[in-house]
GROMACS .gro file of C-alpha atoms in nm:
model
  189
    1MET     CA    1  -0.701  -1.236  -3.193
    2ALA     CA    2  -0.649  -0.864  -3.237
    3SER     CA    3  -0.682  -0.799  -2.864
    4THR     CA    4  -0.414  -1.058  -2.786
    5SER     CA    5  -0.165  -0.901  -3.025
    6CYS     CA    6  -0.252  -0.553  -2.896
    7ARG     CA    7  -0.199  -0.669  -2.537
    8GLN     CA    8   0.127  -0.834  -2.633
    9GLY     CA    9   0.241  -0.525  -2.824
   10CYS     CA   10   0.157  -0.297  -2.531
   11TRP     CA   11   0.339  -0.529  -2.292
   12GLU     CA   12   0.649  -0.536  -2.514
   13ALA     CA   13   0.645  -0.156  -2.545
   14PHE     CA   14   0.611  -0.128  -2.166
   15ASN     CA   15   0.904  -0.364  -2.108
   16GLN     CA   16   1.124  -0.187  -2.363
   17SER     CA   17   1.055   0.166  -2.241
   18ASN     CA   18   1.190   0.121  -1.884
   19PHE     CA   19   1.048   0.470  -1.823
   20GLY     CA   20   1.388   0.615  -1.911
   21LEU     CA   21   1.559   0.428  -1.624
   22ASP     CA   22   1.875   0.225  -1.661
   23HIS     CA   23   1.785  -0.112  -1.507
   24ASP     CA   24   2.129  -0.250  -1.590
   25ASN     CA   25   2.276  -0.012  -1.332
   26PRO     CA   26   2.079  -0.066  -1.009
   27GLU     CA   27   2.284   0.166  -0.788
   28LEU     CA   28   2.014   0.436  -0.778
   29PHE     CA   29   1.748   0.185  -0.675
   30VAL     CA   30   1.966   0.020  -0.412
   31THR     CA   31   2.083   0.352  -0.271
   32SER     CA   32   1.725   0.477  -0.250
   33GLN     CA   33   1.611   0.158  -0.077
   34TRP     CA   34   1.900   0.176   0.167
   35ILE     CA   35   1.829   0.539   0.260
   36ILE     CA   36   1.456   0.473   0.300
   37SER     CA   37   1.535   0.171   0.517
   38ASN     CA   38   1.766   0.381   0.735
   39ILE     CA   39   1.500   0.648   0.775
   40SER     CA   40   1.215   0.407   0.848
   41LEU     CA   41   1.412   0.214   1.109
   42SER     CA   42   1.497   0.504   1.335
   43VAL     CA   43   1.197   0.727   1.267
   44GLY     CA   44   0.959   0.434   1.322
   45PHE     CA   45   1.107   0.367   1.665
   46LEU     CA   46   1.108   0.742   1.740
   47ILE     CA   47   0.741   0.784   1.648
   48THR     CA   48   0.642   0.492   1.869
   49ILE     CA   49   0.834   0.629   2.167
   50ALA     CA   50   0.720   0.988   2.110
   51SER     CA   51   0.355   0.896   2.068
   52GLY     CA   52   0.358   0.698   2.390
   53ILE     CA   53   0.554   0.942   2.605
   54LEU     CA   54   0.526   1.295   2.468
   55PHE     CA   55   0.176   1.309   2.329
   56TYR     CA   56  -0.010   1.121   2.601
   57SER     CA   57  -0.218   1.332   2.836
   58VAL     CA   58  -0.543   1.298   3.021
   59SER     CA   59  -0.714   1.536   2.780
   60PHE     CA   60  -0.562   1.359   2.479
   61PRO     CA   61  -0.568   0.987   2.569
   62LEU     CA   62  -0.414   0.723   2.350
   63HIS     CA   63  -0.659   0.521   2.146
   64TYR     CA   64  -0.611   0.145   2.108
   65VAL     CA   65  -0.580   0.187   1.731
   66ASP     CA   66  -0.289   0.429   1.780
   67VAL     CA   67  -0.120   0.195   2.026
   68SER     CA   68  -0.166  -0.115   1.813
   69SER     CA   69  -0.058   0.050   1.489
   70HIS     CA   70   0.258   0.193   1.644
   71LEU     CA   71   0.331  -0.131   1.828
   72VAL     CA   72   0.281  -0.346   1.517
   73ASN     CA   73   0.505  -0.110   1.318
   74THR     CA   74   0.778  -0.130   1.583
   75ILE     CA   75   0.758  -0.510   1.596
   76TYR     CA   76   0.781  -0.520   1.216
   77LEU     CA   77   1.084  -0.290   1.217
   78PHE     CA   78   1.251  -0.500   1.485
   79PHE     CA   79   1.201  -0.825   1.293
   80ASN     CA   80   1.296  -0.659   0.964
   81LEU     CA   81   1.623  -0.546   1.118
   82PHE     CA   82   1.705  -0.903   1.223
   83ILE     CA   83   1.581  -1.078   0.909
   84SER     CA   84   1.714  -0.847   0.638
   85ALA     CA   85   2.079  -0.844   0.541
   86THR     CA   86   2.099  -0.467   0.516
   87PRO     CA   87   2.427  -0.348   0.665
   88ILE     CA   88   2.402  -0.070   0.923
   89ARG     CA   89   2.677   0.189   0.954
   90VAL     CA   90   2.705   0.446   1.233
   91TYR     CA   91   2.756   0.735   0.994
   92HIS     CA   92   2.428   0.656   0.816
   93ALA     CA   93   2.247   0.829   1.103
   94ILE     CA   94   2.268   1.137   0.885
   95HIS     CA   95   1.977   1.008   0.672
   96PRO     CA   96   1.713   1.004   0.949
   97MET     CA   97   1.853   1.326   1.098
   98ALA     CA   98   1.814   1.502   0.763
   99PHE     CA   99   1.463   1.361   0.728
  100CYS     CA  100   1.364   1.485   1.075
  101LEU     CA  101   1.507   1.831   1.008
  102LEU     CA  102   1.315   1.843   0.679
  103TYR     CA  103   0.996   1.726   0.854
  104ILE     CA  104   1.030   1.990   1.126
  105THR     CA  105   1.101   2.259   0.865
  106VAL     CA  106   0.789   2.165   0.669
  107SER     CA  107   0.586   2.156   0.994
  108VAL     CA  108   0.703   2.507   1.085
  109ILE     CA  109   0.622   2.637   0.737
  110LEU     CA  110   0.274   2.480   0.755
  111LYS     CA  111   0.218   2.626   1.101
  112TYR     CA  112   0.305   2.982   1.004
  113THR     CA  113   0.154   2.985   0.654
  114ALA     CA  114  -0.161   2.773   0.686
  115ASN     CA  115  -0.192   2.743   1.068
  116ILE     CA  116  -0.178   2.362   1.044
  117THR     CA  117  -0.024   2.179   1.338
  118ALA     CA  118   0.075   1.817   1.286
  119TYR     CA  119   0.093   1.733   1.657
  120PRO     CA  120  -0.103   1.931   1.914
  121GLY     CA  121   0.143   1.827   2.186
  122ILE     CA  122   0.418   2.048   2.044
  123ASN     CA  123   0.366   2.420   2.099
  124MET     CA  124   0.511   2.576   1.786
  125ASP     CA  125   0.421   2.930   1.893
  126ASP     CA  126   0.696   2.927   2.154
  127PRO     CA  127   1.041   2.956   1.990
  128GLU     CA  128   1.218   2.789   2.284
  129THR     CA  129   0.988   2.486   2.266
  130LEU     CA  130   1.035   2.468   1.892
  131ALA     CA  131   1.414   2.488   1.923
  132MET     CA  132   1.416   2.216   2.189
  133SER     CA  133   1.193   1.991   1.980
  134ILE     CA  134   1.431   2.033   1.687
  135LEU     CA  135   1.736   1.967   1.900
  136ILE     CA  136   1.594   1.674   2.094
  137GLY     CA  137   1.378   1.525   1.820
  138ALA     CA  138   1.601   1.549   1.520
  139ILE     CA  139   1.949   1.532   1.662
  140LEU     CA  140   1.979   1.373   2.005
  141SER     CA  141   1.701   1.114   1.994
  142ILE     CA  142   1.790   0.999   1.642
  143ALA     CA  143   2.156   0.968   1.744
  144VAL     CA  144   2.066   0.761   2.051
  145LEU     CA  145   1.817   0.549   1.856
  146TRP     CA  146   2.067   0.496   1.577
  147LEU     CA  147   2.326   0.371   1.825
  148PHE     CA  148   2.058   0.136   1.964
  149ILE     CA  149   1.983   0.014   1.609
  150TYR     CA  150   2.355  -0.030   1.544
  151GLY     CA  151   2.377  -0.235   1.865
  152LEU     CA  152   2.091  -0.455   1.743
  153TYR     CA  153   2.272  -0.491   1.410
  154ARG     CA  154   2.590  -0.602   1.589
  155ALA     CA  155   2.380  -0.847   1.795
  156ARG     CA  156   2.237  -0.982   1.469
  157LEU     CA  157   2.588  -1.036   1.334
  158ALA     CA  158   2.693  -1.210   1.656
  159MET     CA  159   2.390  -1.440   1.644
  160ALA     CA  160   2.451  -1.519   1.278
  161GLU     CA  161   2.816  -1.592   1.352
  162ALA     CA  162   2.721  -1.817   1.643
  163CYS     CA  163   2.470  -2.005   1.428
  164THR     CA  164   2.709  -2.049   1.137
  165ARG     CA  165   3.052  -2.098   1.288
  166SER     CA  166   3.199  -2.226   0.960
  167ARG     CA  167   3.142  -1.891   0.793
  168THR     CA  168   3.322  -1.574   0.878
  169ARG     CA  169   3.165  -1.239   0.952
  170GLN     CA  170   3.294  -1.111   0.618
  171GLN     CA  171   3.086  -1.375   0.439
  172LEU     CA  172   2.772  -1.291   0.640
  173ALA     CA  173   2.779  -0.913   0.596
  174PRO     CA  174   3.062  -0.798   0.374
  175LYS     CA  175   3.160  -0.436   0.383
  176PRO     CA  176   3.036  -0.295   0.054
  177GLN     CA  177   3.286  -0.134  -0.177
  178SER     CA  178   2.996   0.018  -0.367
  179VAL     CA  179   2.622   0.035  -0.317
  180VAL     CA  180   2.557  -0.243  -0.567
  181THR     CA  181   2.390  -0.527  -0.378
  182VAL     CA  182   2.199  -0.840  -0.466
  183PHE     CA  183   1.970  -0.700  -0.732
  184ASN     CA  184   1.903  -0.871  -1.062
  185GLY     CA  185   2.210  -1.087  -1.018
  186TYR     CA  186   2.444  -0.813  -0.898
  187TYR     CA  187   2.640  -0.867  -0.579
  188TYR     CA  188   2.870  -0.666  -0.357
  189HIS     CA  189   3.198  -0.606  -0.532
   0.00000   0.00000   0.00000
């Protein structure tokens, strides 16, 4: 009897504490999820392409586990893009670009402070190679991949519109006036 009331009391205290977070205002959670989704979409595709093209060599062959894990991740990202109702905007490419620049900065710091190299295929001792990897990896490839993702998003909207002709595009993916989305009963407004 005492353990039941203790469990119930602990559960009530846990539910009331909310860890100092305001669950009645979900904008922080939704914004965080949206940014993480933007980053994972483009960086996931980029990692799959880079691991297959840039890091393959005869001395460093691809292992089937690497291929299958990257391929499964890419297939998941592709289906997630088509199944989820997350709106994609062109200017949100800044999120994965910032992530890639941060990742490259941390990689350079690790290389020169602890001599740790994340990928042996990138020669970080050569400044020209490092500058090109930053330019191509973080800026150009993310921009191209983001435009590809935006094209897939527009294809998703076209397919949804073709499947549901009675609804308008505005009903399928309304342009958000704020970041509040379907979360605990909140909707775009």
